[in-house]
GROMACS .gro file of C-alpha atoms in nm:
model
  464
    1MET     CA    1   6.421  11.606  15.195
    2GLN     CA    2   6.063  11.587  15.125
    3LEU     CA    3   5.883  11.727  14.890
    4ASP     CA    4   5.487  11.721  14.899
    5LEU     CA    5   5.352  11.710  14.566
    6LYS     CA    6   5.034  11.897  14.668
    7THR     CA    7   5.289  12.178  14.657
    8ILE     CA    8   5.319  12.135  14.331
    9GLU     CA    9   4.941  12.053  14.210
   10ALA     CA   10   4.848  12.430  14.330
   11LEU     CA   11   5.120  12.556  14.093
   12ALA     CA   12   5.051  12.370  13.803
   13PRO     CA   13   4.717  12.190  13.829
   14ASP     CA   14   4.666  12.149  13.439
   15GLN     CA   15   4.985  11.977  13.453
   16ALA     CA   16   4.973  11.741  13.772
   17SER     CA   17   4.678  11.450  13.841
   18LEU     CA   18   4.905  11.322  14.065
   19GLY     CA   19   4.734  11.037  14.192
   20ALA     CA   20   4.909  10.825  14.487
   21ALA     CA   21   5.175  11.098  14.664
   22ALA     CA   22   5.529  10.935  14.440
   23LYS     CA   23   5.786  11.167  14.701
   24LEU     CA   24   6.130  11.356  14.580
   25THR     CA   25   6.397  11.093  14.860
   26LYS     CA   26   6.641  11.243  15.030
   27ARG     CA   27   6.991  11.050  14.908
   28SER     CA   28   7.341  11.051  14.939
   29ASN     CA   29   7.383  11.145  14.586
   30TRP     CA   30   7.050  11.363  14.540
   31PRO     CA   31   7.021  11.657  14.503
   32ARG     CA   32   7.339  11.742  14.372
   33LEU     CA   33   7.400  12.089  14.148
   34GLU     CA   34   7.687  12.058  13.878
   35ALA     CA   35   7.938  12.366  13.927
   36HIS     CA   36   7.839  12.647  13.650
   37GLU     CA   37   7.989  13.010  13.625
   38GLN     CA   38   7.554  13.083  13.499
   39LEU     CA   39   7.282  12.923  13.546
   40PRO     CA   40   7.312  12.577  13.700
   41LEU     CA   41   7.251  12.202  13.574
   42ILE     CA   42   7.029  12.052  13.896
   43TRP     CA   43   6.929  11.658  13.875
   44GLY     CA   44   6.885  11.383  14.091
   45GLU     CA   45   6.668  11.063  14.169
   46CYS     CA   46   6.304  10.991  14.228
   47GLN     CA   47   6.163  10.686  14.355
   48GLY     CA   48   5.832  10.538  14.205
   49SER     CA   49   5.668  10.266  14.199
   50GLY     CA   50   5.933  10.052  14.124
   51SER     CA   51   6.273   9.940  14.196
   52ASN     CA   52   6.464  10.118  14.060
   53PRO     CA   53   6.484  10.510  14.084
   54TYR     CA   54   6.360  10.790  13.772
   55ARG     CA   55   6.684  10.972  13.700
   56VAL     CA   56   6.527  11.386  13.654
   57ALA     CA   57   6.764  11.652  13.513
   58PHE     CA   58   6.667  12.011  13.455
   59ASP     CA   59   6.894  12.258  13.251
   60THR     CA   60   6.773  12.624  13.378
   61SER     CA   61   6.959  12.855  13.102
   62ASP     CA   62   6.690  12.693  12.892
   63HIS     CA   63   6.463  12.489  13.078
   64GLY     CA   64   6.482  12.175  12.903
   65TYR     CA   65   6.441  11.849  13.114
   66LYS     CA   66   6.424  11.484  13.093
   67CYS     CA   67   6.262  11.250  13.299
   68THR     CA   68   6.332  10.842  13.331
   69CYS     CA   69   5.941  10.785  13.478
   70PRO     CA   70   5.720  10.669  13.187
   71SER     CA   71   5.381  10.992  13.257
   72ARG     CA   72   5.276  11.095  12.950
   73LYS     CA   73   5.291  11.480  13.096
   74PHE     CA   74   5.545  11.713  13.031
   75PRO     CA   75   5.701  11.808  13.234
   76CYS     CA   76   5.581  11.584  13.458
   77LYS     CA   77   5.569  11.571  13.807
   78HIS     CA   78   5.883  11.530  13.900
   79ILE     CA   79   6.004  11.774  13.718
   80LEU     CA   80   5.835  11.992  13.845
   81ALA     CA   81   5.963  11.892  14.169
   82LEU     CA   82   6.309  11.948  14.046
   83MET     CA   83   6.218  12.286  13.985
   84TRP     CA   84   6.041  12.393  14.238
   85ILE     CA   85   6.325  12.212  14.509
   86GLY     CA   86   6.579  12.482  14.250
   87ALA     CA   87   6.369  12.776  14.293
   88THR     CA   88   6.302  12.775  14.672
   89ALA     CA   89   6.585  12.554  14.809
   90LEU     CA   90   6.849  12.588  14.566
   91ASP     CA   91   7.110  12.566  14.872
   92SER     CA   92   7.034  12.197  14.955
   93PHE     CA   93   7.237  12.073  14.630
   94GLN     CA   94   7.584  11.982  14.633
   95ARG     CA   95   7.801  12.139  14.439
   96VAL     CA   96   8.009  11.847  14.231
   97ASP     CA   97   8.306  11.834  14.006
   98GLN     CA   98   8.218  11.543  13.777
   99THR     CA   99   7.876  11.474  13.582
  100PRO     CA  100   7.720  11.182  13.599
  101ASP     CA  101   7.751  10.949  13.272
  102TRP     CA  102   7.386  10.962  13.203
  103VAL     CA  103   7.314  11.353  13.244
  104ASN     CA  104   7.641  11.414  12.997
  105ASP     CA  105   7.507  11.136  12.781
  106TRP     CA  106   7.146  11.357  12.781
  107LEU     CA  107   7.297  11.666  12.713
  108GLY     CA  108   7.477  11.515  12.411
  109ARG     CA  109   7.219  11.435  12.277
  110ARG     CA  110   6.929  11.685  12.325
  111ARG     CA  111   6.939  12.019  12.075
  112LYS     CA  112   6.939  12.367  12.219
  113PRO     CA  113   6.664  12.640  12.129
  114GLY     CA  114   6.808  12.810  11.862
  115GLN     CA  115   6.988  12.559  11.786
  116PRO     CA  116   7.003  12.388  11.412
  117PRO     CA  117   6.902  11.995  11.309
  118ALA     CA  118   7.092  11.802  11.234
  119GLN     CA  119   6.932  11.787  10.860
  120THR     CA  120   6.804  12.064  10.696
  121ARG     CA  121   6.689  11.945  10.355
  122SER     CA  122   6.392  12.005  10.356
  123GLU     CA  123   6.265  11.691  10.196
  124ALA     CA  124   6.327  11.302  10.379
  125LYS     CA  125   6.631  11.172  10.262
  126SER     CA  126   6.625  10.881  10.061
  127ILE     CA  127   6.755  10.495  10.139
  128ASP     CA  128   7.014  10.519   9.972
  129GLU     CA  129   7.110  10.913  10.131
  130ALA     CA  130   7.018  10.777  10.457
  131SER     CA  131   7.295  10.466  10.402
  132ARG     CA  132   7.524  10.643  10.329
  133PRO     CA  133   7.744  10.747  10.600
  134GLU     CA  134   7.753  11.143  10.702
  135GLU     CA  135   8.045  11.364  10.603
  136SER     CA  136   8.049  11.615  10.738
  137ALA     CA  137   8.034  11.434  11.034
  138PRO     CA  138   8.263  11.592  11.340
  139VAL     CA  139   8.521  11.317  11.468
  140GLU     CA  140   8.498  11.197  11.836
  141ASP     CA  141   8.830  11.203  12.068
  142ALA     CA  142   8.876  10.821  12.079
  143ALA     CA  143   8.921  10.810  12.487
  144ALA     CA  144   8.526  10.998  12.444
  145ALA     CA  145   8.420  10.738  12.175
  146GLU     CA  146   8.526  10.454  12.385
  147ARG     CA  147   8.353  10.606  12.709
  148ARG     CA  148   8.001  10.627  12.510
  149GLY     CA  149   8.033  10.262  12.390
  150VAL     CA  150   8.085  10.155  12.705
  151ALA     CA  151   7.781  10.295  12.856
  152GLN     CA  152   7.566  10.236  12.567
  153ARG     CA  153   7.678   9.897  12.610
  154LYS     CA  154   7.532   9.887  13.024
  155ARG     CA  155   7.246  10.105  12.946
  156ALA     CA  156   7.135   9.769  12.677
  157GLU     CA  157   7.286   9.565  12.970
  158ASP     CA  158   7.058   9.673  13.249
  159THR     CA  159   6.728   9.695  12.988
  160ARG     CA  160   6.751   9.397  12.928
  161SER     CA  161   6.779   9.290  13.254
  162ALA     CA  162   6.527   9.430  13.362
  163VAL     CA  163   6.300   9.298  13.088
  164SER     CA  164   6.413   8.986  13.193
  165ALA     CA  165   6.271   9.029  13.546
  166ALA     CA  166   5.948   9.166  13.393
  167LEU     CA  167   5.864   8.846  13.178
  168ASP     CA  168   5.984   8.653  13.512
  169GLU     CA  169   5.687   8.813  13.721
  170LEU     CA  170   5.462   8.808  13.398
  171ASP     CA  171   5.511   8.473  13.442
  172GLN     CA  172   5.433   8.420  13.786
  173TRP     CA  173   5.134   8.667  13.671
  174ILE     CA  174   4.964   8.451  13.446
  175ALA     CA  175   5.039   8.114  13.680
  176ASP     CA  176   4.831   8.327  13.918
  177GLN     CA  177   4.601   8.428  13.746
  178LEU     CA  178   4.522   8.027  13.623
  179ARG     CA  179   4.560   7.931  13.938
  180LEU     CA  180   4.283   8.156  14.108
  181GLY     CA  181   4.042   8.060  13.814
  182LEU     CA  182   3.977   8.227  13.409
  183ALA     CA  183   3.657   8.323  13.568
  184GLY     CA  184   3.768   8.570  13.820
  185PHE     CA  185   3.997   8.706  13.595
  186VAL     CA  186   3.743   8.804  13.297
  187ASP     CA  187   3.581   8.936  13.534
  188ALA     CA  188   3.887   9.217  13.749
  189SER     CA  189   4.117   9.220  13.452
  190SER     CA  190   4.026   9.558  13.386
  191GLU     CA  191   4.236   9.594  13.780
  192ARG     CA  192   4.471   9.306  13.751
  193CYS     CA  193   4.583   9.367  13.416
  194ARG     CA  194   4.649   9.739  13.503
  195ARG     CA  195   4.822   9.661  13.837
  196ILE     CA  196   5.108   9.443  13.621
  197ALA     CA  197   5.059   9.654  13.319
  198ALA     CA  198   5.222   9.896  13.584
  199ARG     CA  199   5.496   9.742  13.720
  200LEU     CA  200   5.578   9.622  13.304
  201VAL     CA  201   5.638   9.981  13.271
  202ASP     CA  202   5.907   9.998  13.557
  203LEU     CA  203   6.109   9.751  13.419
  204LYS     CA  204   6.122   9.901  13.049
  205ALA     CA  205   5.896   9.668  12.898
  206THR     CA  206   5.654   9.937  12.813
  207ALA     CA  207   5.543   9.792  12.425
  208LEU     CA  208   5.455   9.453  12.636
  209ALA     CA  209   5.313   9.660  12.929
  210GLY     CA  210   5.030   9.849  12.654
  211ARG     CA  211   4.872   9.523  12.508
  212ILE     CA  212   4.840   9.370  12.852
  213ASP     CA  213   4.664   9.706  12.950
  214GLU     CA  214   4.398   9.673  12.645
  215LEU     CA  215   4.354   9.343  12.728
  216PRO     CA  216   4.007   9.396  12.927
  217ALA     CA  217   3.881   9.617  12.608
  218ARG     CA  218   3.880   9.284  12.380
  219LEU     CA  219   3.796   9.070  12.658
  220MET     CA  220   3.455   9.346  12.699
  221ALA     CA  221   3.401   9.353  12.327
  222LEU     CA  222   3.289   8.977  12.300
  223ARG     CA  223   3.018   8.799  12.369
  224SER     CA  224   3.064   8.737  12.751
  225GLU     CA  225   3.056   8.326  12.660
  226GLU     CA  226   3.322   8.389  12.446
  227ARG     CA  227   3.575   8.552  12.709
  228PRO     CA  228   3.736   8.270  12.856
  229ASP     CA  229   3.848   8.101  12.596
  230ALA     CA  230   3.945   8.451  12.470
  231ALA     CA  231   4.184   8.531  12.769
  232ILE     CA  232   4.290   8.171  12.729
  233ARG     CA  233   4.393   8.261  12.359
  234GLU     CA  234   4.546   8.593  12.526
  235LEU     CA  235   4.753   8.494  12.811
  236GLY     CA  236   4.911   8.162  12.619
  237LYS     CA  237   5.039   8.459  12.334
  238LEU     CA  238   5.188   8.679  12.599
  239VAL     CA  239   5.376   8.319  12.767
  240LEU     CA  240   5.532   8.226  12.390
  241LEU     CA  241   5.614   8.589  12.289
  242ALA     CA  242   5.821   8.597  12.649
  243LYS     CA  243   5.983   8.237  12.544
  244ALA     CA  244   6.055   8.389  12.220
  245TRP     CA  245   6.198   8.672  12.415
  246ARG     CA  246   6.435   8.459  12.577
  247ALA     CA  247   6.595   8.273  12.350
  248ALA     CA  248   6.632   8.558  12.150
  249PRO     CA  249   6.629   8.873  12.295
  250ASP     CA  250   6.836   9.060  12.064
  251ASP     CA  251   6.539   8.979  11.753
  252ALA     CA  252   6.457   9.376  11.651
  253GLU     CA  253   6.068   9.235  11.576
  254LEU     CA  254   6.064   9.097  11.974
  255LYS     CA  255   6.230   9.433  12.112
  256ARG     CA  256   5.986   9.616  11.924
  257LEU     CA  257   5.683   9.431  12.096
  258VAL     CA  258   5.803   9.418  12.417
  259SER     CA  259   6.022   9.702  12.468
  260THR     CA  260   6.061   9.938  12.248
  261SER     CA  261   6.036  10.053  11.895
  262GLU     CA  262   6.322  10.132  11.681
  263THR     CA  263   6.291  10.499  11.556
  264ARG     CA  264   6.216  10.584  11.180
  265GLU     CA  265   6.552  10.721  11.085
  266GLN     CA  266   6.698  10.337  11.201
  267ILE     CA  267   6.439  10.188  10.971
  268LEU     CA  268   6.528  10.360  10.685
  269ALA     CA  269   6.920  10.326  10.723
  270ASN     CA  270   6.859   9.945  10.795
  271PRO     CA  271   7.008   9.766  10.456
  272ASP     CA  272   6.880   9.443  10.541
  273ALA     CA  273   6.458   9.621  10.541
  274VAL     CA  274   6.250   9.522  10.338
  275GLN     CA  275   6.155   9.733  10.059
  276VAL     CA  276   5.931   9.704   9.798
  277GLU     CA  277   5.845  10.005   9.522
  278SER     CA  278   5.491   9.945   9.376
  279ASP     CA  279   5.136  10.036   9.357
  280TRP     CA  280   4.907  10.050   9.686
  281GLU     CA  281   4.564  10.091   9.733
  282VAL     CA  282   4.448  10.181  10.091
  283LEU     CA  283   4.176   9.942  10.203
  284GLY     CA  284   4.075  10.167  10.544
  285GLU     CA  285   4.145  10.294  10.888
  286LYS     CA  286   4.178  10.159  11.239
  287ILE     CA  287   4.148  10.439  11.462
  288GLU     CA  288   4.173  10.301  11.861
  289THR     CA  289   4.196  10.513  12.195
  290ARG     CA  290   4.408  10.339  12.404
  291ARG     CA  291   4.402  10.340  12.863
  292ASP     CA  292   4.780  10.533  12.849
  293GLY     CA  293   4.613  10.821  12.620
  294LEU     CA  294   4.749  10.767  12.316
  295VAL     CA  295   4.555  10.726  11.958
  296SER     CA  296   4.704  10.461  11.765
  297HIS     CA  297   4.595  10.509  11.390
  298ALA     CA  298   4.683  10.220  11.159
  299THR     CA  299   4.663  10.323  10.763
  300TRP     CA  300   4.555   9.954  10.618
  301LEU     CA  301   4.779   9.958  10.184
  302LEU     CA  302   4.692   9.629   9.964
  303ASP     CA  303   4.953   9.580   9.696
  304LEU     CA  304   4.860   9.615   9.364
  305ARG     CA  305   5.098   9.448   9.183
  306SER     CA  306   5.180   9.098   9.378
  307PRO     CA  307   5.062   8.833   9.253
  308THR     CA  308   4.940   8.733   9.585
  309PRO     CA  309   4.771   8.939   9.856
  310ARG     CA  310   5.023   9.161  10.032
  311PHE     CA  311   4.989   9.414  10.275
  312ALA     CA  312   5.162   9.669  10.476
  313VAL     CA  313   5.036   9.917  10.719
  314LEU     CA  314   5.136  10.320  10.820
  315LEU     CA  315   5.124  10.315  11.264
  316ASP     CA  316   5.091  10.660  11.408
  317PHE     CA  317   5.073  10.740  11.749
  318PHE     CA  318   4.948  11.119  11.889
  319PRO     CA  319   4.843  11.246  12.183
  320ALA     CA  320   4.381  11.158  12.286
  321SER     CA  321   4.399  11.513  12.404
  322ALA     CA  322   4.511  11.668  12.065
  323GLY     CA  323   4.180  11.563  11.926
  324ARG     CA  324   4.184  11.367  11.620
  325ARG     CA  325   4.396  11.460  11.311
  326SER     CA  326   4.306  11.463  10.905
  327GLY     CA  327   4.459  11.145  10.794
  328ALA     CA  328   4.714  11.214  10.492
  329PHE     CA  329   4.508  10.930  10.326
  330ALA     CA  330   4.150  10.841  10.274
  331PRO     CA  331   4.019  10.508  10.182
  332GLY     CA  332   4.023  10.426   9.817
  333ASP     CA  333   4.314  10.619   9.709
  334ARG     CA  334   4.598  10.469   9.502
  335PHE     CA  335   4.965  10.553   9.498
  336LYS     CA  336   5.306  10.488   9.329
  337ALA     CA  337   5.532  10.417   9.655
  338ARG     CA  338   5.864  10.289   9.770
  339LEU     CA  339   5.793  10.133  10.162
  340VAL     CA  340   6.070  10.024  10.330
  341PHE     CA  341   5.904   9.709  10.605
  342TYR     CA  342   6.011   9.693  11.026
  343PRO     CA  343   6.222   9.341  11.030
  344SER     CA  344   5.948   9.082  11.119
  345ARG     CA  345   5.863   8.731  11.026
  346ASN     CA  346   5.525   8.861  10.861
  347PRO     CA  347   5.705   9.183  10.775
  348LEU     CA  348   5.383   9.457  10.749
  349ARG     CA  349   5.457   9.756  10.949
  350ALA     CA  350   5.575  10.015  10.675
  351LEU     CA  351   5.749  10.322  10.617
  352ILE     CA  352   5.689  10.544  10.324
  353ALA     CA  353   6.018  10.568  10.223
  354GLU     CA  354   5.921  10.764   9.912
  355ARG     CA  355   5.579  10.872   9.704
  356LEU     CA  356   5.646  10.847   9.337
  357GLY     CA  357   5.308  11.002   9.248
  358ASP     CA  358   4.915  10.867   9.179
  359VAL     CA  359   4.764  10.553   9.050
  360THR     CA  360   4.445  10.566   8.794
  361PRO     CA  361   4.116  10.376   9.005
  362GLY     CA  362   4.045  10.025   8.881
  363ALA     CA  363   3.931   9.678   9.057
  364TRP     CA  364   4.160   9.480   9.311
  365PRO     CA  365   4.385   9.216   9.087
  366ALA     CA  366   4.267   8.823   9.054
  367PHE     CA  367   4.447   8.728   9.340
  368ALA     CA  368   4.398   8.324   9.238
  369GLU     CA  369   4.479   8.160   9.611
  370ALA     CA  370   4.226   8.437   9.758
  371ALA     CA  371   3.938   8.299   9.517
  372THR     CA  372   3.958   7.904   9.548
  373GLY     CA  373   4.173   7.803   9.881
  374ASP     CA  374   4.149   7.862  10.164
  375PRO     CA  375   4.060   8.178  10.283
  376LEU     CA  376   4.211   8.177  10.585
  377ALA     CA  377   4.518   7.986  10.493
  378ALA     CA  378   4.722   8.304  10.498
  379TYR     CA  379   4.652   8.350  10.911
  380ALA     CA  380   4.741   8.036  10.980
  381ALA     CA  381   5.068   8.085  10.796
  382PHE     CA  382   5.102   8.378  10.990
  383GLN     CA  383   5.023   8.202  11.334
  384ASP     CA  384   5.269   7.965  11.242
  385GLY     CA  385   5.550   8.208  11.193
  386ALA     CA  386   5.442   8.459  11.466
  387PRO     CA  387   5.179   8.273  11.746
  388TRP     CA  388   5.190   8.617  11.970
  389LEU     CA  389   5.017   8.799  11.750
  390SER     CA  390   4.679   8.878  11.636
  391ASP     CA  391   4.551   9.042  11.343
  392CYS     CA  392   4.606   8.923  11.002
  393PRO     CA  393   4.495   9.104  10.698
  394VAL     CA  394   4.301   8.873  10.407
  395ILE     CA  395   4.130   8.921  10.104
  396LEU     CA  396   3.814   8.648  10.130
  397PRO     CA  397   3.639   8.533   9.802
  398ALA     CA  398   3.324   8.613   9.710
  399GLY     CA  399   3.075   8.574   9.948
  400ALA     CA  400   2.786   8.815  10.133
  401ILE     CA  401   2.724   8.967  10.436
  402ALA     CA  402   2.430   8.808  10.678
  403LEU     CA  403   2.259   8.930  10.939
  404ASP     CA  404   2.167   8.700  11.234
  405GLU     CA  405   1.933   8.870  11.509
  406LYS     CA  406   2.101   8.645  11.798
  407ASP     CA  407   2.468   8.566  11.696
  408GLY     CA  408   2.542   8.934  11.497
  409ALA     CA  409   2.621   9.014  11.116
  410TRP     CA  410   2.825   8.684  10.969
  411TRP     CA  411   3.036   8.694  10.689
  412GLN     CA  412   2.927   8.368  10.447
  413ALA     CA  413   3.124   8.230  10.163
  414ALA     CA  414   2.927   8.197   9.837
  415SER     CA  415   3.102   7.901   9.627
  416ASN     CA  416   3.440   7.815   9.845
  417PRO     CA  417   3.395   7.454   9.869
  418HIS     CA  418   3.532   7.535  10.228
  419GLY     CA  419   3.168   7.683  10.280
  420ILE     CA  420   3.334   7.851  10.541
  421ALA     CA  421   3.126   8.156  10.800
  422LEU     CA  422   3.296   8.438  10.986
  423PRO     CA  423   3.114   8.633  11.248
  424VAL     CA  424   3.196   9.013  11.149
  425ALA     CA  425   3.307   9.240  11.478
  426GLY     CA  426   3.045   9.565  11.523
  427SER     CA  427   2.760   9.686  11.337
  428VAL     CA  428   2.677   9.608  10.982
  429ASN     CA  429   2.554   9.885  10.744
  430GLN     CA  430   2.202   9.743  10.646
  431THR     CA  431   2.237   9.838  10.290
  432LEU     CA  432   2.492   9.587  10.265
  433LEU     CA  433   2.317   9.263  10.373
  434GLY     CA  434   2.264   9.047  10.103
  435LEU     CA  435   2.491   9.230   9.855
  436ASP     CA  436   2.700   8.962   9.645
  437LEU     CA  437   3.004   9.129   9.759
  438ALA     CA  438   3.323   8.999   9.480
  439ALA     CA  439   3.622   8.966   9.781
  440THR     CA  440   3.688   9.133  10.067
  441ALA     CA  441   3.982   9.270  10.252
  442ALA     CA  442   3.956   9.279  10.625
  443LEU     CA  443   4.151   9.176  10.919
  444TRP     CA  444   4.087   8.845  11.098
  445ASN     CA  445   4.200   8.794  11.504
  446GLY     CA  446   4.050   8.425  11.518
  447ALA     CA  447   3.735   8.498  11.679
  448ARG     CA  448   3.633   8.827  11.416
  449LEU     CA  449   3.663   8.978  11.131
  450GLU     CA  450   3.682   9.381  11.108
  451LEU     CA  451   3.586   9.458  10.740
  452LEU     CA  452   3.850   9.647  10.588
  453ALA     CA  453   3.678   9.723  10.218
  454SER     CA  454   3.509   9.505   9.906
  455GLN     CA  455   3.456   9.454   9.564
  456SER     CA  456   3.157   9.457   9.452
  457SER     CA  457   2.915   9.533   9.080
  458ILE     CA  458   2.862   9.858   9.221
  459GLY     CA  459   3.236   9.928   9.264
  460ARG     CA  460   3.396   9.968   9.592
  461LEU     CA  461   3.281   9.945   9.925
  462ASP     CA  462   3.432  10.122  10.205
  463LEU     CA  463   3.368   9.907  10.531
  464SER     CA  464   3.626  10.030  10.758
   0.00000   0.00000   0.00000
């Protein structure tokens, strides 16, 4: 049986921008119907662009659904196709006596409408509470627990095998780009990166796919003469990341950069996660709309008690179609909080575990290292620990911003013995040119500075 997806477009045009025709194909186990007394549970498989078919399930009792495809549309076209078959050709389904493990796993994890959530308290758990075992947790049958454990281990092994295959394809793709020449790669980067990114998504390397999909935008933001060098740097970072993952596929940071990230609950319950209770200032925000339809909202924080510059970043993602969200913080806000950091070689991404109150405004601490040392020493150490990362937060010593008519804005150190000057990304407010800046917080990626905030004789300046 094949289902023409144009039919679904006619039924739900607002949900289905279907592009290339992915069709539901008939298989020995597709589609099937579990024997229920009332409303059925239906599931099946759909062959997409990858080597493995997508698994689709639909609970007609409450219209719950699940599909393993990477689509950002809910419901996706595969779910709509399954619903259409169930509504128009129910006799084509086969009744079975045993539900597949992957369907049972989905049913066990989902919460149906009207069912109370696992945690009924209005406030979030503290770290101590999250680390304690649930006293009222139901006792699971030993056989069921064993089956669940086997299924989880099998899924983990399948994911690892798929990601390994994805990295093999990435290595071959990078070799092809070098063989064809970087000039041609830069000119055709959008199409080439989109193709390999789609392939990586099919092989469950979703985080890595998103990074590659954003590469053309980063290259186009540079001057034409800088793009080949930037492409070499980024491709080299991808090679190092793939090599590191193969050496330690269970490393939490590497899994986060290649496939999927931990949940908030997992981070809060992790006894090995770094926790820092301090006074924090919101340096600035970095908001980017990605090609996958999501908006990345990064809020950068500065630790006001640390003797050396220490930073944290709060990351949030939401659909671009939802419009801009009002942020929880504004640049310059100060508050006391306990942060829990994601496991990493250079801990930066964090969650606020507990907010303890506001802090009065004031100047930044006098970081002696930032005032007298090399302002990019922190970036060198950052790259030594994790050379596959890009943006590194730094505190720059006293200096000023100058404008070059040809090359744009530059940050220039005032009396630093290194006499360093760094190019600034984007445009700069003309009123800031030549102003004495006592200290500046910025993100450095090896090629451009993204200014966040500065301390000056006229007070704090928001530069993000």
